[in-house]
Structures are given as C-alpha cells and as structure tokens.
mmCIF file of C-alpha atoms in Angstrom:
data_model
loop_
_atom_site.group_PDB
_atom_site.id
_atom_site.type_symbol
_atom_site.label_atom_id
_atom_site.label_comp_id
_atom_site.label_asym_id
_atom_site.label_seq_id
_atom_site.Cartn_x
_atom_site.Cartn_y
_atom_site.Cartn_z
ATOM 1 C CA UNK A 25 -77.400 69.664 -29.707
ATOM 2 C CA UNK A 26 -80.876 68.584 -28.871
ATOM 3 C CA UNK A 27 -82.638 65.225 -28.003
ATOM 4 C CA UNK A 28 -86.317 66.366 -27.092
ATOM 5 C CA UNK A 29 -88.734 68.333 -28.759
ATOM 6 C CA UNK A 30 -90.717 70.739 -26.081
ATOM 7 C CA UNK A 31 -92.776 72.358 -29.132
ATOM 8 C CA UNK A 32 -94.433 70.575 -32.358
ATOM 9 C CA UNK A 33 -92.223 73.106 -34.648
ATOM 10 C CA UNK A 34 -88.790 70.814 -35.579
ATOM 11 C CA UNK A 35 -87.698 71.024 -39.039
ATOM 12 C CA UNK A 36 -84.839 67.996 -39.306
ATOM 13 C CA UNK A 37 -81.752 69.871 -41.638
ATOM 14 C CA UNK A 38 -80.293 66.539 -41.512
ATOM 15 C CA UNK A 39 -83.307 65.762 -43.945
ATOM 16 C CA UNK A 40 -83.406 68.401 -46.377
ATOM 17 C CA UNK A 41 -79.562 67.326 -46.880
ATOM 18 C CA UNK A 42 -80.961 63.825 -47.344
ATOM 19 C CA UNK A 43 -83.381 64.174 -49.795
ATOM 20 C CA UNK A 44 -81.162 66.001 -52.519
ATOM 21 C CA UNK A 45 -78.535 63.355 -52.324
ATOM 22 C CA UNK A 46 -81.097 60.918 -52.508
ATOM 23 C CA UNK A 47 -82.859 62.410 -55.593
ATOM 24 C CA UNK A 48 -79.585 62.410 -57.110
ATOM 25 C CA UNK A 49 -78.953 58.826 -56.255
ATOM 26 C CA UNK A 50 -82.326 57.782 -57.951
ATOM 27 C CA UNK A 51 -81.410 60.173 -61.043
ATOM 28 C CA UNK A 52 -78.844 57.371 -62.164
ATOM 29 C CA UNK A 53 -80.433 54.205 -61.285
ATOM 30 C CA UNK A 54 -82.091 53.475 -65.143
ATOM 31 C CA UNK A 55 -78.633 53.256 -66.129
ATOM 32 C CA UNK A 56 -77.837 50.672 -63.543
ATOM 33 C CA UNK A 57 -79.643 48.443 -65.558
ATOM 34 C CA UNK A 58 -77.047 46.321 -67.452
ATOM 35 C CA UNK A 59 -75.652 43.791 -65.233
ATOM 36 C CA UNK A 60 -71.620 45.087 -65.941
ATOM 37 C CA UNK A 61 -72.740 48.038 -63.842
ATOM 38 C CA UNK A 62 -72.032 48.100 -59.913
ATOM 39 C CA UNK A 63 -75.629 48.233 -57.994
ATOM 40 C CA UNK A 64 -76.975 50.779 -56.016
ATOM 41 C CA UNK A 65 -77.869 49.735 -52.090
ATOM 42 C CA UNK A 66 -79.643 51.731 -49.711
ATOM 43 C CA UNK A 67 -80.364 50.972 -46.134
ATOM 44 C CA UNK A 68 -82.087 53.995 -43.944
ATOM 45 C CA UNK A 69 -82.833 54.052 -39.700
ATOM 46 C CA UNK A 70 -82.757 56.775 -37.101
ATOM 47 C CA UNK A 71 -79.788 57.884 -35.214
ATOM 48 C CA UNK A 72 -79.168 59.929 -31.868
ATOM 49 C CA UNK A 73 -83.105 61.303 -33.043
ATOM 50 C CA UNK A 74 -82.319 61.810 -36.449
ATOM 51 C CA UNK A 75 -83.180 59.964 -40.033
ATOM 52 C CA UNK A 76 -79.909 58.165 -41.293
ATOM 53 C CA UNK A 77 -79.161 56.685 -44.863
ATOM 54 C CA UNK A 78 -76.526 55.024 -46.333
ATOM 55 C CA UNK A 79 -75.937 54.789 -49.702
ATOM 56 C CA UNK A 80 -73.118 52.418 -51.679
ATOM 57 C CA UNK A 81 -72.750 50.863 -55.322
ATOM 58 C CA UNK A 82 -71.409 47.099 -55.146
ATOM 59 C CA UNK A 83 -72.459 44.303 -57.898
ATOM 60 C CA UNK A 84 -72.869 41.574 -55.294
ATOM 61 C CA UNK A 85 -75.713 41.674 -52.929
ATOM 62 C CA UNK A 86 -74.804 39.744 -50.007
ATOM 63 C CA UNK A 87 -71.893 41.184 -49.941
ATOM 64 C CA UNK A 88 -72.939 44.831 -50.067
ATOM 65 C CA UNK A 89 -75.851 43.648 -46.803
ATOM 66 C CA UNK A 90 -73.471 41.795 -45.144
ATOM 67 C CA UNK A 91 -71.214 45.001 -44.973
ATOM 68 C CA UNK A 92 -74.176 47.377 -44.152
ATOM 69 C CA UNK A 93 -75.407 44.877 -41.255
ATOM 70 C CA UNK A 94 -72.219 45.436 -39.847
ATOM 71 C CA UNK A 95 -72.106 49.198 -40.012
ATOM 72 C CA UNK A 96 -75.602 49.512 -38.439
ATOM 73 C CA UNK A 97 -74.363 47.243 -35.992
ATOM 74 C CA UNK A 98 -71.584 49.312 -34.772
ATOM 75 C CA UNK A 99 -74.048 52.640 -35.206
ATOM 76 C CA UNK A 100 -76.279 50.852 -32.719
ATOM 77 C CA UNK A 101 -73.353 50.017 -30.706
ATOM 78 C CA UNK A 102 -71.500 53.560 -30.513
ATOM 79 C CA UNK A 103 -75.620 55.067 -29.836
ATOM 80 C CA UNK A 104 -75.059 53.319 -26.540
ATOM 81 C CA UNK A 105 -71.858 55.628 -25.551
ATOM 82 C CA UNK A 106 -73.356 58.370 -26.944
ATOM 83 C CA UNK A 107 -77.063 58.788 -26.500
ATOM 84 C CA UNK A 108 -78.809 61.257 -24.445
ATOM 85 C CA UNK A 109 -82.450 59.342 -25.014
ATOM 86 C CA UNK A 110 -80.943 56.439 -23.469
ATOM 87 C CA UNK A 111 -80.693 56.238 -19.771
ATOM 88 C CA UNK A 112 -78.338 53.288 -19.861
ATOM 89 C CA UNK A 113 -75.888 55.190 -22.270
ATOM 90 C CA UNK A 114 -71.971 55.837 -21.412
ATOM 91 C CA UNK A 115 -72.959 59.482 -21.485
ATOM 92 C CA UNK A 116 -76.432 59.604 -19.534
ATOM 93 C CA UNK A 117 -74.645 57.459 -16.797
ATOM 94 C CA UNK A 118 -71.830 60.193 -16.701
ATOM 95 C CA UNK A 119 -74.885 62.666 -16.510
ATOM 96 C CA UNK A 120 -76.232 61.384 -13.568
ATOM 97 C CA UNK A 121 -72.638 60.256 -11.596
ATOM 98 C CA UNK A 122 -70.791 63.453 -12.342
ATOM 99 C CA UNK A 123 -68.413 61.012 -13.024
ATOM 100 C CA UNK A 124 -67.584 57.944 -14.817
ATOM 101 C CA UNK A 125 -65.163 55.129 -14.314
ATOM 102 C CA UNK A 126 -63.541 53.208 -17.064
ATOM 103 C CA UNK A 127 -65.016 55.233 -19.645
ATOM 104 C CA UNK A 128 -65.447 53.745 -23.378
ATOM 105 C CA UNK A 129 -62.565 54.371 -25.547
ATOM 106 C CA UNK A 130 -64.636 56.526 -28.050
ATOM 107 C CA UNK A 131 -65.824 58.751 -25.462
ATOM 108 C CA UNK A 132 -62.550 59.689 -24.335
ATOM 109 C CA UNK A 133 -61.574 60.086 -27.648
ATOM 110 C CA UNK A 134 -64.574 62.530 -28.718
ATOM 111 C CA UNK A 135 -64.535 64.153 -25.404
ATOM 112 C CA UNK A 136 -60.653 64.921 -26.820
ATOM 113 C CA UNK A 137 -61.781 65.676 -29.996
ATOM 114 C CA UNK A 138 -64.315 68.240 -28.627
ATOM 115 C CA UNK A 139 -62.012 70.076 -26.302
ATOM 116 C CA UNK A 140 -60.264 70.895 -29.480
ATOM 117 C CA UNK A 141 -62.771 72.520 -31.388
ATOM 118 C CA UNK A 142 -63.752 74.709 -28.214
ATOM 119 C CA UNK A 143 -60.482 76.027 -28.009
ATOM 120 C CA UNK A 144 -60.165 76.760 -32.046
ATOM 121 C CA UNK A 145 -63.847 78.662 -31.745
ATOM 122 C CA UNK A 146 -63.050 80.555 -28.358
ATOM 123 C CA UNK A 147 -65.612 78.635 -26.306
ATOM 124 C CA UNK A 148 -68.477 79.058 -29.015
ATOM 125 C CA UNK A 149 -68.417 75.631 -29.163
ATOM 126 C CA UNK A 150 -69.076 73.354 -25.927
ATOM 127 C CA UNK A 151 -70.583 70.442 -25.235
ATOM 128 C CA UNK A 152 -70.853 71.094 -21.492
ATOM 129 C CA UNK A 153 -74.261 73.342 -23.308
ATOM 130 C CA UNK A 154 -76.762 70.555 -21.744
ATOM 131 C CA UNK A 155 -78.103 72.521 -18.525
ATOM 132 C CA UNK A 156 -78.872 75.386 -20.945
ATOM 133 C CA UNK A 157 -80.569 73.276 -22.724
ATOM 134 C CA UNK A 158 -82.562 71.319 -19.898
ATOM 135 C CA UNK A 159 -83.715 75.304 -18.592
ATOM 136 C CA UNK A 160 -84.778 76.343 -21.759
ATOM 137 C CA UNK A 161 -86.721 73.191 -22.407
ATOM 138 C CA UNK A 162 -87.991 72.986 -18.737
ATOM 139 C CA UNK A 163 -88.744 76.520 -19.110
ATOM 140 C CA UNK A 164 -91.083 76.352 -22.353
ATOM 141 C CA UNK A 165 -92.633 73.545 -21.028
ATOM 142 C CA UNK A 166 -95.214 75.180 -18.868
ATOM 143 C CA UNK A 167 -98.490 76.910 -20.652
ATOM 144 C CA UNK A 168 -97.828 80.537 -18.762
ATOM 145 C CA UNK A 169 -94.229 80.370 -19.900
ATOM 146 C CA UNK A 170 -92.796 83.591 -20.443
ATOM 147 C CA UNK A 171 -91.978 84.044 -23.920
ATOM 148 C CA UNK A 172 -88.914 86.028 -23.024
ATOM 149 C CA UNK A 173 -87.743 83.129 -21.858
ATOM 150 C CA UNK A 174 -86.405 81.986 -18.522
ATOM 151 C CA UNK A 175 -85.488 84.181 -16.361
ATOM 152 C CA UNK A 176 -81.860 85.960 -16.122
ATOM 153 C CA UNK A 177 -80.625 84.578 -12.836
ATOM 154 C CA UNK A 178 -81.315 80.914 -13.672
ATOM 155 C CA UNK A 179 -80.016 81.708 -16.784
ATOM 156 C CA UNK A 180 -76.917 82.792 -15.102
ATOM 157 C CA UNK A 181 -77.181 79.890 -12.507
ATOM 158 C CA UNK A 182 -77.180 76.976 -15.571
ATOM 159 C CA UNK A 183 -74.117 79.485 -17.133
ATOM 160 C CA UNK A 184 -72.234 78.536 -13.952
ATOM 161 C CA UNK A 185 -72.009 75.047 -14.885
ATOM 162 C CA UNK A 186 -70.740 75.774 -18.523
ATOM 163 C CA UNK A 187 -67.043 75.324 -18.996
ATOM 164 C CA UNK A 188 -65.535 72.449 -21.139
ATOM 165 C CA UNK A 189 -62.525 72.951 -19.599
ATOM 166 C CA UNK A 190 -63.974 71.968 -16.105
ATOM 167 C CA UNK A 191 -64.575 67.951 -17.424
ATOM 168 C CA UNK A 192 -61.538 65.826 -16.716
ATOM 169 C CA UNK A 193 -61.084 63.371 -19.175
ATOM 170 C CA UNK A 194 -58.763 60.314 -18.949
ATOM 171 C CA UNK A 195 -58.784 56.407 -20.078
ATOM 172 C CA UNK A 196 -59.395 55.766 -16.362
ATOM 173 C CA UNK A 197 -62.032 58.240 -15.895
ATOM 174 C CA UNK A 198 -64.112 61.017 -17.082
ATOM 175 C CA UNK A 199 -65.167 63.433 -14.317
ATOM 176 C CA UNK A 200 -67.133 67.087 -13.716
ATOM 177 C CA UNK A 201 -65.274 69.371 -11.807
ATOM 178 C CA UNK A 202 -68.617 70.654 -10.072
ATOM 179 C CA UNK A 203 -72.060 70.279 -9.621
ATOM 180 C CA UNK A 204 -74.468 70.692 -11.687
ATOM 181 C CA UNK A 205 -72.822 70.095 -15.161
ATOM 182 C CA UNK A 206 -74.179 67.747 -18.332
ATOM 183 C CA UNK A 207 -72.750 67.003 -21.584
ATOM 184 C CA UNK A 208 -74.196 66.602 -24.931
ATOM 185 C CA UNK A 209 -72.392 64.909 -27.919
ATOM 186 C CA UNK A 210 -75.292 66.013 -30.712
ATOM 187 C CA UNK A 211 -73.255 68.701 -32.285
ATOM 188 C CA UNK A 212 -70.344 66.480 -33.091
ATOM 189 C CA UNK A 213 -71.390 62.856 -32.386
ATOM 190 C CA UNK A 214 -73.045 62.165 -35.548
ATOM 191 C CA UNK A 215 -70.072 63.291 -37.331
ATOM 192 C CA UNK A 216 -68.099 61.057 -35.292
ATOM 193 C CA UNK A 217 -69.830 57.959 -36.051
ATOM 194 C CA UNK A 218 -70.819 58.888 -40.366
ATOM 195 C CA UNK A 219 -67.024 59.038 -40.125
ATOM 196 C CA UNK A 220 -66.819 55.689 -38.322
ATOM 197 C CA UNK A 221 -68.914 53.882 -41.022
ATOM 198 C CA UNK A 222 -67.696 55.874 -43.521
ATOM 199 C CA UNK A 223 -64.182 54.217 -42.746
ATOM 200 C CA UNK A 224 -65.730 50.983 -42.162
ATOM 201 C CA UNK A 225 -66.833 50.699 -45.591
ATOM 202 C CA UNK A 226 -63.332 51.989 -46.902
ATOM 203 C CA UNK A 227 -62.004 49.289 -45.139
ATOM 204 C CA UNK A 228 -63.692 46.568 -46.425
ATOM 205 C CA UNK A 229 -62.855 48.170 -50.167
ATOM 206 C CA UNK A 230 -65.845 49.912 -50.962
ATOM 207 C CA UNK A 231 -65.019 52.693 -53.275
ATOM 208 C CA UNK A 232 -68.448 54.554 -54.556
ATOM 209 C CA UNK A 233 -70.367 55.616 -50.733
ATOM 210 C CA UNK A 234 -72.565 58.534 -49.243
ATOM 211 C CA UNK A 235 -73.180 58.010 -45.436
ATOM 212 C CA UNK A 236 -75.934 60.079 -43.662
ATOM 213 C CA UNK A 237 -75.511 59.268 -40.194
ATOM 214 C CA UNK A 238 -76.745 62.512 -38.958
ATOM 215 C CA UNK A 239 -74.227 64.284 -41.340
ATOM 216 C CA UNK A 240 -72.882 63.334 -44.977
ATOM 217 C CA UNK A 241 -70.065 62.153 -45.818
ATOM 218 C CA UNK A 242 -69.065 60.916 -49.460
ATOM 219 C CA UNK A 243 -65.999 58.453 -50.676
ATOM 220 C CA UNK A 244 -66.035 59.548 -54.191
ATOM 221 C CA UNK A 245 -69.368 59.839 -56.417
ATOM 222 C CA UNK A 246 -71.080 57.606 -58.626
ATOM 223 C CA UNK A 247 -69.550 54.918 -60.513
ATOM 224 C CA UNK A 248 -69.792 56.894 -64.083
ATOM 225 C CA UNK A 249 -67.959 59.784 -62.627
ATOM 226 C CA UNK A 250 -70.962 61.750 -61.700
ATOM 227 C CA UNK A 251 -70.563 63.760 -58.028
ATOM 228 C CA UNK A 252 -72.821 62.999 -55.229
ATOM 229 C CA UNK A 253 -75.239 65.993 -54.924
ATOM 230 C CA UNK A 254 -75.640 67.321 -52.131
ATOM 231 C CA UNK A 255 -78.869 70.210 -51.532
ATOM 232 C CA UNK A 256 -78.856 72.916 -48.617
ATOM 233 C CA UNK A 257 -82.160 73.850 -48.040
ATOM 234 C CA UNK A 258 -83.680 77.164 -47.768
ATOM 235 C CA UNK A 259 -85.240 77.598 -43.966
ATOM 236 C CA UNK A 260 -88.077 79.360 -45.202
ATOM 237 C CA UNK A 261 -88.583 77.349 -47.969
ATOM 238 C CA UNK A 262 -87.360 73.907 -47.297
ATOM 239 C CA UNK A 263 -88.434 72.259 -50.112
ATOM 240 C CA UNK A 264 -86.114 74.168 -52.091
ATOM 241 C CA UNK A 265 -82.114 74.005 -52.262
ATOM 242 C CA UNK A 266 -80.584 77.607 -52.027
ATOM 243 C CA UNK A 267 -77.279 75.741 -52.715
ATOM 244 C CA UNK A 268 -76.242 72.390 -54.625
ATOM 245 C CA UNK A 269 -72.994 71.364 -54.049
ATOM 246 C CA UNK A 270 -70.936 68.411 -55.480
ATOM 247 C CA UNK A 271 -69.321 66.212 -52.955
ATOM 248 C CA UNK A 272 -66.435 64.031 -53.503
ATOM 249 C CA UNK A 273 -64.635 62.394 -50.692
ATOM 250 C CA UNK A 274 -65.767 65.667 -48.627
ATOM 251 C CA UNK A 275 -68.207 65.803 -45.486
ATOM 252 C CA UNK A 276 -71.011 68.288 -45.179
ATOM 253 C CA UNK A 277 -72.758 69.485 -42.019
ATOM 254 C CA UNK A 278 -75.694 71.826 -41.791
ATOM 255 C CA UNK A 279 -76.816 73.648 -38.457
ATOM 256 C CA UNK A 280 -79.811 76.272 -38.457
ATOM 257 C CA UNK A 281 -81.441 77.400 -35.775
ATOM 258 C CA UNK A 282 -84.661 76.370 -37.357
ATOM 259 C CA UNK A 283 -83.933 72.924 -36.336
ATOM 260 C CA UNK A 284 -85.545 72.871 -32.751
ATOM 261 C CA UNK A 285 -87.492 76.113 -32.008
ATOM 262 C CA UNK A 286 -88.264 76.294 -27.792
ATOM 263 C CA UNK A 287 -91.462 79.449 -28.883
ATOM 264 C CA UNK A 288 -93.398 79.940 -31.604
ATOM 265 C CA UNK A 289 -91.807 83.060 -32.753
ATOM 266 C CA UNK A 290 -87.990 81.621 -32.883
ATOM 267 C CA UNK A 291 -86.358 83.523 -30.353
ATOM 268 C CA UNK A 292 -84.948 80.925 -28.480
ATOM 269 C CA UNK A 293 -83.638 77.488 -30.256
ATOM 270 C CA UNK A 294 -81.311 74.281 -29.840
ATOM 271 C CA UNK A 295 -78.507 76.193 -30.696
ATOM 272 C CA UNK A 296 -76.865 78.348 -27.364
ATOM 273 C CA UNK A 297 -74.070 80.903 -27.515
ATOM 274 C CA UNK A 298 -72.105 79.207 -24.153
ATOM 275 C CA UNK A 299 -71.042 82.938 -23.279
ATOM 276 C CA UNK A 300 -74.428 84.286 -22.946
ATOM 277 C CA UNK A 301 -77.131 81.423 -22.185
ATOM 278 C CA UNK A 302 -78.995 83.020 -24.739
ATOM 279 C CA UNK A 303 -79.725 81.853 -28.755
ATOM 280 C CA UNK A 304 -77.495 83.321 -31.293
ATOM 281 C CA UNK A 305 -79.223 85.201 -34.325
ATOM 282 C CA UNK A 306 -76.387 85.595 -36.986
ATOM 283 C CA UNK A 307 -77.831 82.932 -39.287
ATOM 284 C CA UNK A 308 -80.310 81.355 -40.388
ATOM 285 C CA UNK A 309 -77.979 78.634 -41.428
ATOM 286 C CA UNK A 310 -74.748 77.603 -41.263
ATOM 287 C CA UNK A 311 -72.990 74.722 -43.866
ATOM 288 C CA UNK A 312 -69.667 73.357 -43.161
ATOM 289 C CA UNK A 313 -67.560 71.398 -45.939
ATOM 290 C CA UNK A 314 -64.318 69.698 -44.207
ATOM 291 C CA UNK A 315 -62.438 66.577 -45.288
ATOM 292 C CA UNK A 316 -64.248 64.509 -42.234
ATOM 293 C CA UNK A 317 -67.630 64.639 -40.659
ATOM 294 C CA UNK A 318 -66.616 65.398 -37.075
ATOM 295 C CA UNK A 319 -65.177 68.617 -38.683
ATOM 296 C CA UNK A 320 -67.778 69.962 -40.241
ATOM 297 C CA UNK A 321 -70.258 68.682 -37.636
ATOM 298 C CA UNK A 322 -68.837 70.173 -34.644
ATOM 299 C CA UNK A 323 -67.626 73.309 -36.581
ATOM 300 C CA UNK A 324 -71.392 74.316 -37.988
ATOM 301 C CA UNK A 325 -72.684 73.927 -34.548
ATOM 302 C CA UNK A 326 -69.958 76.421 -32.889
ATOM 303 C CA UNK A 327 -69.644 78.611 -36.147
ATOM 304 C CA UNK A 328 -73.885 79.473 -35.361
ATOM 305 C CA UNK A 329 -72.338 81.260 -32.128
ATOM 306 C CA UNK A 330 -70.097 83.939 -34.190
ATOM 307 C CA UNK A 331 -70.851 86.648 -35.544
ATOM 308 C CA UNK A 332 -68.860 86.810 -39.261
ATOM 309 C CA UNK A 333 -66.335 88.922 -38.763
ATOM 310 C CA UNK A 334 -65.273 85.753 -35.866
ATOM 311 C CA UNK A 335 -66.475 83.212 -37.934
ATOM 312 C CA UNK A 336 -64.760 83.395 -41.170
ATOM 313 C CA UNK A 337 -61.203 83.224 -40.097
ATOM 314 C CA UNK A 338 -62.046 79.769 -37.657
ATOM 315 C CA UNK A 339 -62.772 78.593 -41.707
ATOM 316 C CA UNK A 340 -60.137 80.177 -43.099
ATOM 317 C CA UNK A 341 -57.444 78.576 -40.641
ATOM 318 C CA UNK A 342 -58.285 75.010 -41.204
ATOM 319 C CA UNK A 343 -56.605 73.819 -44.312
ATOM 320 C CA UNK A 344 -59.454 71.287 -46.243
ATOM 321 C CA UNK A 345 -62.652 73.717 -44.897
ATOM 322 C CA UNK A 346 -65.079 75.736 -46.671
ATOM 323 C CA UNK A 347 -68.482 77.599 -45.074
ATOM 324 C CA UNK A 348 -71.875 78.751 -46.378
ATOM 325 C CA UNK A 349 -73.260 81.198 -43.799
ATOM 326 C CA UNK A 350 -76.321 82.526 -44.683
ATOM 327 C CA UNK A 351 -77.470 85.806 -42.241
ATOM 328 C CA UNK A 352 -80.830 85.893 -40.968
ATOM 329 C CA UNK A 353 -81.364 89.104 -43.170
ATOM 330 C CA UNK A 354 -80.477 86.973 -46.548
ATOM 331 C CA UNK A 355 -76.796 87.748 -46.891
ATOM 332 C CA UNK A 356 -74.350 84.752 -47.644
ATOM 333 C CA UNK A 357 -70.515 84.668 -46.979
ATOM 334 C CA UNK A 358 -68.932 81.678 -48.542
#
C-alpha cells in the first residue's frame, strides 16, 4: 500500500514475480518459429508505481496490438479512479473532500470489494491504512528522525482515523465518517484491474495470457501445454526463486515487507498492522494463489498482519486459495 519512496531502499516484488515468468516466456520462443505456431506478444508500462507486462500468444499481429492498445487504454483509464500519485484521481479527490459525489462505478465496487476482505481478516486488512502511512513517511523524512519511529501519541492520533467501517459507500456517494481519514487502493487495486484486462482479453477470445498489472494473473499456459512459471523470490537473495510455481488460469500475489523500507534497519515498512500503527514482523513474505487477482492481492497484503496460527485458517476458508508464508526466521507454512 505505498505510492512514495521516503528512503532509496525499495525492492519492487512485483518484479522478481516478473522476471521468472518472463524467462519462462523467452524459454519457448525458438519453437515459435514455424509460422503454424500462435506468436508470442509482449507489451510492458508502469502502473499505480509499479512495472506491468502483459504477455499473450495470437498468430495475427494487428490483431493481438489492437487488443493490447485497448487494455492499456482502460489501465490508463481505471489509474485515474485509482491513483494516489495523481491529484486529479477519483480517489485523491475523495482524499482531500472527505467526500465524494457521484463516485465512479469501479470505486464503489472495490470500495465493496474491500470491506469484504476486512471483515474475512478481522480488520488486518484496511484500506483506510493511508494516515499511517503519511506519519510514517512524514516521520522518516527528517535527518534527526528517530529511528524508533514516530512517536506513540501521533501514532495513536493517525490510529483514530483507521476504521473501514467508518467510509460510507454508495452509487451516489462515497463519504468519511470523520476527519482526518485517507484511503489507499495499492493492496488490492492492482489486482482489480490485472483482473480487468485479464477478462478483457478473455473476452475478445484470447485463450494463451499472463497479465502483470501489479499482480499475475494467467488464462491457461503456453500454447504446447507448457504452464506459465511463475518465481517467488528470496528477500535476501532476490535474484533467486525460493519457490517456482506453475500457474494455470490462477492469480498470484506477493507482499513482503521488503518492498518499501521507511529506516535502514527494516523496522518499520509499507506494510501496517491497522490494530497497532506499528509494522508487522511475521514474514518476510507472504504469496497468495486464488482463482482472481483481487483475491490474492488484497489477501497477501492483510495475511502480512497475522501471525500463523490467524493466518492459515483466513486460507483455509476460501475454497480456490493456497498461501506461501515464509517467517522472518526461515520457516515456511504452505
């Protein structure tokens, strides 16, 4: 859930997903060579802060652009609901108001979507997280900050404002119940819109895909049968994949709390426990595999906030979802 970067240590997960599917991609292209074989198209661009890439096999060119045009198109278009960088954004506007009239139909729906995966982790997952995150970042900003962190009664002040269930959300309007509050959509909105395209493409009868649009989602694997491959990286060594997973019409999202680190020792990160104020410490990182991307997305990011013994039955009660959670001291539950 993070749009700036107050220190020069960011490590993009959404990238160390990317390259392994990638490298897979390119593993099969000398056998794309005859011209009976579908071709493989690849279009990358930055989304919401992070690198996107979408991947589909189709044997006519302007056919396969002319259908990737359109799904940047509408990527660009839902950024403009969703983006915290922009200030003319559905969601910075809302930011601002404290309210917003006449919302967009795919903010109400996410906002929706959201509430529902706060109440299935017990609050662990909230979007209403952005004044932690503008204190911590404020905080860190300043050379004599105190690497403790800020301190515990603006901690508790920015807590105040934390409560999904205190943003009113209807087609007419979208509303805080008090002062003070922010949302951010980065823990779920990317999974939103890789499912968006994702179904675009389906739609238009493309059969062999892997969207990155922050997360991955895959509509079956290569065109000779062989599964997407998908690489989790190891935090410490992210050049290496602890785990490679096969992915067939399945969605993968990855939160760590190496993603955005506020001090140079790691203490405090992106990722905020919305009982506490404070960063989390269970994992180092924490892969969800659902049927859709909004699942998994929103479900790593609110998974990082539970302990195991928590976590594992939020997994186990959604039919379709699988976890990798590996501790910060090395141990993995699957």
């Amino acid at each position: 859930m993070t749009e700036r970067d107050p220190i020069p240590r960011r490590l993009n997960r959404r990238r160390f997903l990317q390259i392994s599917a990638t490298a897979a991609a390119g593993a099969v292209l000398p056998a794309l060579a005859t011209v009976s074989r579908p071709r493989l198209h690849v279009r990358r661009g930055v989304l919401l802060g992070a690198e996107t890439e979408l991947q589909l096999y189709h044997p006519d060119v302007e056919t396969a652009r002319t259908a990737i045009d359109a799904c940047f198109s509408e990527v660009r278009r839902l950024e403009t609901i969703f983006s915290l960088q922009r200030p003319d954004s559905a969601l910075s506007r809302l930011n601002r108001a404290g309210s917003l009239s006449n919302p967009p139909v795919e903010l109400v729906a996410l906002l929706h979507t959201a509430a529902g995966f706060s109440r299935t982790t017990g609050g662990a997952f909230d979007v209403t997280v952005q004044p932690l995150w503008e204190l911590y970042a404020s905080h860190f900003a300043t050379v004599t900050a105190d690497p403790n962190g800020p301190a515990l009664f603006d901690i508790q002040r920015a807590l105040a404002c934390v409560d999904y269930r205190q943003v009113e959300v209807s087609h007419r309007l979208v509303a805080f119940n008090q002062l003070g509050m922010a949302v951010t959509l980065n823990g779920i909105a990317q999974g939103f819109i890789t499912d968006r395209v994702t179904e675009m493409l389906r739609d238009r009868g493309f059969e062999h895909v892997l969207v990155n649009m922050g997360e991955m989602r895959a509509l079956r694997g290569h065109p000779d049968g062989i599964p997407w491959r998908v690489g989790i990286a190891d935090p410490e060594q992210p050049w290496r994949s602890l785990h490679t997973l096969p992915l067939i019409n399945r969605a993968i999202a990855t939160s760590g709390a190496y993603g955005t680190l506020f001090d140079a020792d790691g203490r405090h990160h992106h990722l905020f426990d919305p009982h506490t104020g404070n960063s989390p410490h269970y994992y180092c990182s924490v892969s969800v595999i659902a049927p859709d991307a909004t699942t998994a997305d929103a479900l790593s990011t609110g998974l990082s906030a539970l302990a195991p013994e928590a976590a594992l039955p939020v997994v186990n009660a959604r039919k379709g979802v699988s976890a990798i959670l590996i501790g910060t001291d090395g141990k993995i539950w699957t």
